[in-house]
XYZ file of C-alpha atoms in Angstrom:
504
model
C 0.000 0.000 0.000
C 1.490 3.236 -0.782
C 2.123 5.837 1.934
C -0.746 8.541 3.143
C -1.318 11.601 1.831
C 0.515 14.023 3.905
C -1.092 17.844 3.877
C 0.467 20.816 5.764
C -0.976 24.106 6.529
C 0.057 25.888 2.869
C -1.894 22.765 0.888
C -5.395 24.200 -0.429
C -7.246 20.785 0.966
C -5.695 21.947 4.731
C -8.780 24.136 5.331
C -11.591 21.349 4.803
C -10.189 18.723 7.372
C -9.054 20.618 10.104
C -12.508 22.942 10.486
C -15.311 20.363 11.846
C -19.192 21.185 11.285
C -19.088 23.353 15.280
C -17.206 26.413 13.505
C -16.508 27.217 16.996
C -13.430 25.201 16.817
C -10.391 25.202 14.412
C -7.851 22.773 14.819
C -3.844 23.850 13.565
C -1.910 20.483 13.533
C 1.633 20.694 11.622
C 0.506 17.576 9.589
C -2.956 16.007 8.684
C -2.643 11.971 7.508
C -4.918 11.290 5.038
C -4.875 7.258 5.301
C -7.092 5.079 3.117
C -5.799 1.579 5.087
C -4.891 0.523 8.477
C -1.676 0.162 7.555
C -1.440 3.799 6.646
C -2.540 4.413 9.947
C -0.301 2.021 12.086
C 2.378 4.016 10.105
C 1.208 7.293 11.183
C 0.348 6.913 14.915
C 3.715 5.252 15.256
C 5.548 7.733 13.480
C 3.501 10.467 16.044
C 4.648 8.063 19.134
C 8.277 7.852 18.070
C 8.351 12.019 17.628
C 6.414 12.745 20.721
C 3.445 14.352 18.794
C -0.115 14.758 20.212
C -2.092 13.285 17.888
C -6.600 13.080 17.069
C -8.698 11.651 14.701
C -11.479 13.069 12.515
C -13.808 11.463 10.568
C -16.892 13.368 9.700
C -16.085 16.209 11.752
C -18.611 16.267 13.516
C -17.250 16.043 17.439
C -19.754 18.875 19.285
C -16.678 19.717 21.245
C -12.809 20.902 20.326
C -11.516 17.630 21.348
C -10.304 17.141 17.869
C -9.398 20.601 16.880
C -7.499 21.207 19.933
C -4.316 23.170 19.822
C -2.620 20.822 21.337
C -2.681 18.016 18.776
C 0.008 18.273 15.899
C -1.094 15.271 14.241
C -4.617 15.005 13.187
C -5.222 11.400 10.630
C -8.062 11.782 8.746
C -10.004 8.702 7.928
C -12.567 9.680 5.549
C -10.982 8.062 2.954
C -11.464 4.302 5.249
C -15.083 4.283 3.892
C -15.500 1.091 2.074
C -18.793 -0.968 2.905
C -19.273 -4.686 1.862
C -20.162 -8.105 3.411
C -17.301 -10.060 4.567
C -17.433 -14.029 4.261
C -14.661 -15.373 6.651
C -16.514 -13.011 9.478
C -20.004 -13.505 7.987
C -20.538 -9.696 9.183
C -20.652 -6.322 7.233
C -17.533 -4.408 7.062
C -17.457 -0.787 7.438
C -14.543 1.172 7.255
C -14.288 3.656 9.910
C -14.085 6.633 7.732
C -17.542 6.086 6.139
C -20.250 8.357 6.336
C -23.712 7.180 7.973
C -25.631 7.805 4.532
C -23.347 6.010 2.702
C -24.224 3.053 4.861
C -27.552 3.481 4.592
C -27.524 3.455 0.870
C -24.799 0.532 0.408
C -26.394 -1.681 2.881
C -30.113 -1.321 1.506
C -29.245 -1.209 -2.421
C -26.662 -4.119 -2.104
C -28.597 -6.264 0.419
C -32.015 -5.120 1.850
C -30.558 -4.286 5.276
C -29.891 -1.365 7.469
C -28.888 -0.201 10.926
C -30.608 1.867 13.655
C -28.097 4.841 13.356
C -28.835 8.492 13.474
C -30.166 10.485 10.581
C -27.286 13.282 9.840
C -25.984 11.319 6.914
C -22.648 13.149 7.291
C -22.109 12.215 9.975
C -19.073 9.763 10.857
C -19.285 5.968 11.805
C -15.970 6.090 13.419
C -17.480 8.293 16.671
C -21.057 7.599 16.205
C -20.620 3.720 16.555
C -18.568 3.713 19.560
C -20.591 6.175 21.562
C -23.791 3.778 21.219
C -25.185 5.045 17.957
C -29.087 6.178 18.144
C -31.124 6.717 15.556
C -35.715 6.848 14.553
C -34.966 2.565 14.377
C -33.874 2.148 17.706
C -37.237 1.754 19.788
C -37.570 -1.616 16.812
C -33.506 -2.297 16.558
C -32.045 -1.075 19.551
C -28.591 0.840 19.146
C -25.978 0.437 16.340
C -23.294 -1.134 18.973
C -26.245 -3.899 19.634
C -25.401 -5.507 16.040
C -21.540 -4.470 16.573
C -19.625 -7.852 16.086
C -15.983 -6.643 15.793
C -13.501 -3.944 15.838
C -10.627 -3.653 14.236
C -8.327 -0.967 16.329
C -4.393 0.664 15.894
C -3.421 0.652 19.602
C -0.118 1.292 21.595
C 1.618 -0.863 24.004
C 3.596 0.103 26.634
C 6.658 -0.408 25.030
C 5.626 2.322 22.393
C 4.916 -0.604 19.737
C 1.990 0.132 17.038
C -0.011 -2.753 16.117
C -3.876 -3.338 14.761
C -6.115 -5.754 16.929
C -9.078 -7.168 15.987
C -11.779 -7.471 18.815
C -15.188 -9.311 19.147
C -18.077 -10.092 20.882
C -17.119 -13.378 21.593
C -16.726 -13.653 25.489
C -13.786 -16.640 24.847
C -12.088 -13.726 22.667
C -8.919 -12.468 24.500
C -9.669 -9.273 23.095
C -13.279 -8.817 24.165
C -12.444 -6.136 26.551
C -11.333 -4.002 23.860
C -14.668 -4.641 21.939
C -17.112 -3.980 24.836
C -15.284 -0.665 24.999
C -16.360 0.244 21.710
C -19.837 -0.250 22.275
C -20.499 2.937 24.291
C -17.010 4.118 25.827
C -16.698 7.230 23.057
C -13.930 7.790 20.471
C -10.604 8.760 20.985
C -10.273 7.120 24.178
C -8.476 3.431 23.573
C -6.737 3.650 19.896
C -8.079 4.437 16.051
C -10.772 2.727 14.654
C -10.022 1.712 11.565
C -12.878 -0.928 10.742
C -16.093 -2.255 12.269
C -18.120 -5.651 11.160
C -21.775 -5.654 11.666
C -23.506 -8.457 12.460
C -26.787 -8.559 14.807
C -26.983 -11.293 17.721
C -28.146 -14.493 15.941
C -28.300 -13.234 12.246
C -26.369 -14.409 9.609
C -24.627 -16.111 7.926
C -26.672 -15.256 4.931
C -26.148 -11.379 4.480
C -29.501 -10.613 4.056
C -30.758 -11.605 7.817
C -27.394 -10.455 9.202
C -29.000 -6.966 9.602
C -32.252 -5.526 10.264
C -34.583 -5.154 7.584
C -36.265 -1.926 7.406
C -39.692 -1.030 7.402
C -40.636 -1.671 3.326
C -42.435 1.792 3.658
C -42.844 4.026 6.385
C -45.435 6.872 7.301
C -43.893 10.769 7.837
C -46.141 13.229 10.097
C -45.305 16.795 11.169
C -47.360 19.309 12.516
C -45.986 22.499 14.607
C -48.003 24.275 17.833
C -48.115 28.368 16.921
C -46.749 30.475 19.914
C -49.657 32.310 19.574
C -52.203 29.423 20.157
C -49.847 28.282 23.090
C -50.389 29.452 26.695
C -48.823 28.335 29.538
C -51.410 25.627 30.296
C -50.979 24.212 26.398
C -46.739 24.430 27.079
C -47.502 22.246 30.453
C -50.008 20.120 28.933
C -48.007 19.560 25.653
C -44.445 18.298 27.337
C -46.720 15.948 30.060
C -48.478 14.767 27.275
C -45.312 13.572 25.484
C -43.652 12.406 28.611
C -46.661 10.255 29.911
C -47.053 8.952 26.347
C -43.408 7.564 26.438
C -43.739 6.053 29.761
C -46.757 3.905 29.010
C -45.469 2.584 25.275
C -41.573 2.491 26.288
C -41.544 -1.465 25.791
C -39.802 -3.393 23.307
C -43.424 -5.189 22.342
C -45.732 -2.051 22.364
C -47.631 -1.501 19.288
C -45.392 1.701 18.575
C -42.114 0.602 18.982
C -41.953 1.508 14.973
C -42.622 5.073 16.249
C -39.876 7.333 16.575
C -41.124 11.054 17.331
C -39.074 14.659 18.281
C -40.800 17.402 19.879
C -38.609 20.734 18.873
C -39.262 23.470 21.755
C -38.167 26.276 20.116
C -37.550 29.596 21.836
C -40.272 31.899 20.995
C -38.805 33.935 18.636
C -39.744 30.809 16.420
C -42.534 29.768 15.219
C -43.617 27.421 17.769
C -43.504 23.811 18.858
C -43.211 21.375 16.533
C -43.562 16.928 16.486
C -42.306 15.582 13.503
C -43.147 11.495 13.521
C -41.579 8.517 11.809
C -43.446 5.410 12.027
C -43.838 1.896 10.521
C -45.904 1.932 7.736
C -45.901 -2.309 8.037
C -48.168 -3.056 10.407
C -51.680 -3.349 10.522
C -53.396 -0.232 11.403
C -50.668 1.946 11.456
C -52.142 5.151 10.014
C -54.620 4.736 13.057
C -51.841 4.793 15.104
C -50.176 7.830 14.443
C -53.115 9.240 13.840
C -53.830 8.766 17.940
C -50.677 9.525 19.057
C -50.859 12.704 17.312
C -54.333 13.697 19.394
C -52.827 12.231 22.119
C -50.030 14.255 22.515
C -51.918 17.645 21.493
C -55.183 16.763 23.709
C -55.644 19.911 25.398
C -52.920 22.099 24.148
C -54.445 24.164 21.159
C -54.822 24.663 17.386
C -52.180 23.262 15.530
C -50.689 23.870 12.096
C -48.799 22.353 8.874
C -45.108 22.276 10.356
C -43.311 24.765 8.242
C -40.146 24.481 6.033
C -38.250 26.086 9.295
C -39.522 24.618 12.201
C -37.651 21.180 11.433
C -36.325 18.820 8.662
C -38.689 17.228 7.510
C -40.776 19.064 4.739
C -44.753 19.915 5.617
C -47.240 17.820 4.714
C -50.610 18.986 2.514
C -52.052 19.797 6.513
C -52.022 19.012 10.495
C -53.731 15.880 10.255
C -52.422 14.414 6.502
C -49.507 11.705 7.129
C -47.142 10.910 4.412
C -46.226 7.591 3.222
C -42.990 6.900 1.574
C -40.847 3.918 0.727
C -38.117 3.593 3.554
C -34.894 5.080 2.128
C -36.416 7.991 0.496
C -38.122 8.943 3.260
C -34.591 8.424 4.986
C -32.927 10.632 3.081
C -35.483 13.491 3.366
C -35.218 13.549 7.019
C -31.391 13.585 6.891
C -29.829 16.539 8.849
C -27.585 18.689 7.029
C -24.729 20.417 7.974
C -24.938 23.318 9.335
C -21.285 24.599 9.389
C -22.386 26.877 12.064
C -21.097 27.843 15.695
C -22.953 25.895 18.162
C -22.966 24.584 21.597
C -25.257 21.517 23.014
C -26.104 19.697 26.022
C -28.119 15.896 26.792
C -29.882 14.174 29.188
C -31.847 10.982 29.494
C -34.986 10.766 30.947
C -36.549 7.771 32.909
C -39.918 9.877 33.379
C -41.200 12.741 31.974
C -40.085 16.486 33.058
C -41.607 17.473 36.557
C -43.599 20.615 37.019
C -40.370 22.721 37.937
C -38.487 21.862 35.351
C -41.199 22.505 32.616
C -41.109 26.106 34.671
C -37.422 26.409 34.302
C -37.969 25.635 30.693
C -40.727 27.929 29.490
C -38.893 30.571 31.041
C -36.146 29.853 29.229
C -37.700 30.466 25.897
C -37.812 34.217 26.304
C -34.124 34.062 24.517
C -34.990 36.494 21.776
C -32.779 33.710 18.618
C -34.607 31.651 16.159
C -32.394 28.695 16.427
C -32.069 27.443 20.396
C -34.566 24.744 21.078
C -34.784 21.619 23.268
C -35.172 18.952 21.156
C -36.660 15.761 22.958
C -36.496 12.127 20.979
C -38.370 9.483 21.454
C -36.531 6.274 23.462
C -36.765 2.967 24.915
C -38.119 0.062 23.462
C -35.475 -2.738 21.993
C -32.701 0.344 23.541
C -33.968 -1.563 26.912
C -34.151 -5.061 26.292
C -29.978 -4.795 26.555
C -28.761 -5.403 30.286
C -26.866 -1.864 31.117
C -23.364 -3.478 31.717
C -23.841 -6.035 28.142
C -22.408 -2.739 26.732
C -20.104 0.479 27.289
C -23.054 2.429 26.818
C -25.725 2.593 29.823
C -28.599 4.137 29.332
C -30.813 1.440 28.895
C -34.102 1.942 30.590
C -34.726 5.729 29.726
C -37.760 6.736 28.257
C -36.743 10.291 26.063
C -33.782 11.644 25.274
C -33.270 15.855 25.477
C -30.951 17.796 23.574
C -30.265 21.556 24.057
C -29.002 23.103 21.016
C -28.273 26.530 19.956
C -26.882 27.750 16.435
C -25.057 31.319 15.838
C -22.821 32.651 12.747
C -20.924 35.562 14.160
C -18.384 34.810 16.940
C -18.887 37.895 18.483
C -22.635 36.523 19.672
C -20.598 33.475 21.225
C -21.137 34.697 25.320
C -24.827 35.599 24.859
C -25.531 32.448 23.347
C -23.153 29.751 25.709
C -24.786 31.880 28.604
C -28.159 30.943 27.420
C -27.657 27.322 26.924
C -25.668 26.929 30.363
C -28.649 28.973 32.430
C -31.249 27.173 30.516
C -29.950 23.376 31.353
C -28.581 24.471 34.911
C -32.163 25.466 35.919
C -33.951 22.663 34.925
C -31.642 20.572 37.000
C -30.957 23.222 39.386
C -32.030 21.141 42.672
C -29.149 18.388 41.344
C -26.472 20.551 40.806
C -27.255 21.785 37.440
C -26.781 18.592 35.818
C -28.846 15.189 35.482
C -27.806 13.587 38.566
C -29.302 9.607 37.755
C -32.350 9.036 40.249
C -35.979 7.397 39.384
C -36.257 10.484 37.076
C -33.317 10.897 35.216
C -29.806 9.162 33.604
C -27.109 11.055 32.894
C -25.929 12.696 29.669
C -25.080 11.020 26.332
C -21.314 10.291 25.044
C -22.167 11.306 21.410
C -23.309 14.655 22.667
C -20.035 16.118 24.611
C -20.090 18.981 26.738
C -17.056 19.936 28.474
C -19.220 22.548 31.303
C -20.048 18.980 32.528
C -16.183 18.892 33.903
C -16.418 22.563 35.041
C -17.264 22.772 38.916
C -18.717 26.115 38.286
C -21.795 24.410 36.285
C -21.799 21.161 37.266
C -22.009 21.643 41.535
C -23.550 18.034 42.079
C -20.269 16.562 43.203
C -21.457 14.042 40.811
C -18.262 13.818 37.679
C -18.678 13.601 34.125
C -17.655 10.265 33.953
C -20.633 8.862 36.063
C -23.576 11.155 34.010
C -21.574 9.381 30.803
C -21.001 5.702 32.000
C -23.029 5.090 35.137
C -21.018 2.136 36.614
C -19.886 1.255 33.463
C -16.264 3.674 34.048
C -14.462 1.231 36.458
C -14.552 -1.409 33.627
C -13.474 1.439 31.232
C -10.615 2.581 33.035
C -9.123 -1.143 33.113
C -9.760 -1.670 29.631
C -7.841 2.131 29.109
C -4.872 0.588 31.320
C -4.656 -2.740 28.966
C -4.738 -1.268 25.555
C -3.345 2.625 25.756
C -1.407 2.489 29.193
C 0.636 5.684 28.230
C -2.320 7.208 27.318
C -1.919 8.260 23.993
C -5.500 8.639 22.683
C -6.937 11.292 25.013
C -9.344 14.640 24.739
C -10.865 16.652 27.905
C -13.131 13.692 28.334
C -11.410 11.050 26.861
C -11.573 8.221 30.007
C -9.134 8.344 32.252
C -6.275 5.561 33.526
C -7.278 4.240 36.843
């Protein structure tokens, strides 16, 4: 294999790989690696060991955080050009190259053989740090997470000794390298050594490629409708977020009718246009138009006239009116909701939810709207289902009997907006968790905060005051296991970030 392409500062391609889609961050490394095979990249981590260089790794630049673009790292090895998809006979799994994009996944996967995985729906996004930090996407409630049909990992580590070698890692509990897998399947990037290629396969499928994978829905039904600000009082806010919450608790199992359901309620700040539900659902099963059509009434009993979601209240375009599903075949309809990027400045925060928000928080919340910016909103995504079937400690990843997930989110172009809107976000989540310490503190309510979703105020004492560390909100009890794994396969601690984990 010949050697990577090397790029410095002065080459014109320079520019694209060290800015990531938060334009917040800009990374300034000497040299970017542009590999296209693991041996490229054994050669370029050990080439960054021998010189004493602080190296990172992008893939679809996507990291919410500037763990990749920090100034610190002089070696940044791309791997976007790792992207190859295909089925692999002597593992009777799919191979995905680490570099690959999530909607070039979807595509090869379906066109090739009829299959798919539960991932998220920005198809820019990266495989390389969405797989290992669970990987959640509209299939999950049916499919669970991506790292629940994870059957290998292929990974460049470092020894103690300073040698660079690639390990492969499975599920198989006899494998000697099975710690190094379970890692993978929750415990974040950037943490144990570079991905460089995962195989697919889902417990008990295969070895024909076409049951290997879940098979999507042949056609699924699209819904969106959006809540005015001026048809919304107080009452409508409260009753709209308890409606959504108590609907999630009672259909949050695995066999529920609507585990094909997958919905987002976007709480926008009011200088938007309101609150919007957009709905994916499984267009399979009998009745399912009746479905939606009830959980639609059910979540807006009592809240107020609602409208035709509008081009920018969400992603997914209108339909004819309020009441009017949409059915499509299953990868069209998965490429219209795919998130673009935004290439925007940004800042985000996550928690899981076990029950729906209590009466103070929803307070905390609506007053929070008042910031006068069309794009902050807390998004919150549907959960559960198959995500809970999976015992919390099977994986890395354990958040496994939540019942929503919640994203803060806030978009801005001009950097010199960046304190009005950080200050926003950080008020906003610290008050609806003030009576835990501004953070989500597990209890019978809440779990924590989501790996994919980094946010680096959960390490600063002066917004997180629970005496509760980032580690726990991340990994539960799952970080004691982490940190051995950490000492095994990077024990000088090569791969690290501001929340990379941490040797014991």
């Amino acid at each position: 294999m010949p050697d990577a392409l090397i790029l410095g500062p002065d080459d014109p391609a320079y520019a694209t790989v060290v800015r990531g889609i938060n334009r917040r961050f800009v990374g300034e490394p000497n040299r970017v690696h542009r590999v296209t095979g693991t041996e490229q990249v054994v050669a370029a981590v050990a080439e960054a060991v021998r010189d004493g260089r602080r190296l990172a790794v992008r893939g679809g630049g996507h990291c919410y955080e500037g763990f990749v673009a920090d100034p610190e790292v002089d070696v940044l090895i791309d791997m976007s050009g790792l992207d190859a998809v295909g089925w692999d006979e002597t593992r009777q799994a799919y191979a995905v190259g680490a570099g690959a994009g999530l909607g070039a996944v979807y595509k090869a996967l379906f066109k090739n053989w009829g299959v798919t995985i539960p991932g998220g729906s920005c198809h820019s996004v990266g495989v390389g740090g969405h797989f290992t930090g669970g990987g959640y996407g509209v299939l999950s409630r049916r499919h669970g997470l991506t790292v629940d049909h994870l059957y290998a990992v292929e990974v460049v580590v470092v020894g103690e000794d300073g040698q660079v070698r690639a390990v492969v890692a499975t599920r198989d509990p006899a494998d000697p390298h099975h710690d190094l897998w379970w890692a993978h399947t929750g415990g974040g990037g950037g943490t144990f050594g570079v991905v460089t290629r995962f195989w697919l396969r889902s417990p008990g499928g295969g070895p024909d490629p076409a049951t290997a994978l879940p098979t999507p829905p042949a056609e699924v039904w699209l819904h969106a409708v959006t809540w005015p600000w001026a048809s919304l009082d107080r009452d409508g806010f409260d009753r709209l977020l308890t409606n959504f919450g108590d609907w999630h608790e009672r259909h949050a199992t695995a066999a529920d009718p609507y585990a094909g359901l997958a919905a987002a309620l976007l709480v926008q700040a009011r200088a938007a246009d309101g609150i919007s539900l957009r709905t994916t659902m499984d267009a399979t099963a009998p009745d399912t138009e009746g479905l939606l059509r009830a959980f639609v009434a059910e979540i807006g009993a009592g809240v107020g006239a609602a409208g035709p979601m509008t081009q920018d209240s969400g992603k997914v375009a209108a339909p004819p009116d309020a009441t009017a599903p949409r059915k499509l075949r299953w990868l069209w309809a998965n490429q219209l909701a795919a998130g673009s990027d935004l290439e925007r400045r940004a800042k985000y925060k996550s928690a899981f939810l076990r029950r729906g928000f209590t009466a103070r928080q929803r307070a905390a919340i609506w007053a929070s709207l008042d910031h006068p910016h069309t794009d902050a909103v807390l998004q919150l995504d549907s959960f559960g289902g198959a995500i809970n079937e999976v015992a919390a400690e099977a994986t890395a990843y354990p958040h496994r009997d939540s019942v929503l997930k919640a994203q803060w989110q806030v978009y801005w172009t001009d950097p010199a907006d960046d304190d009005r809107h950080l200050a926003w976000i950080r008020q906003a989540y610290r008050a609806v968790f003030a009576d835990r310490g501004g953070v989500p503190v597990a209890d019978d309510q809440l779990d924590g905060c989501y790996v994919n979703y980094p946010d680096v105020d959960l390490s600063d004492p002066g917004w997180n005051t629970s005496g509760t560390p980032w580690t726990e909100l991340y990994f539960g009890l799952n970080y004691a296991r982490l940190q051995q794994v950490k000492a095994r396969w990077d024990p000088t601690d090569t791969f690290r970030h501001a929340q990379s984990v941490r040797l014991p």
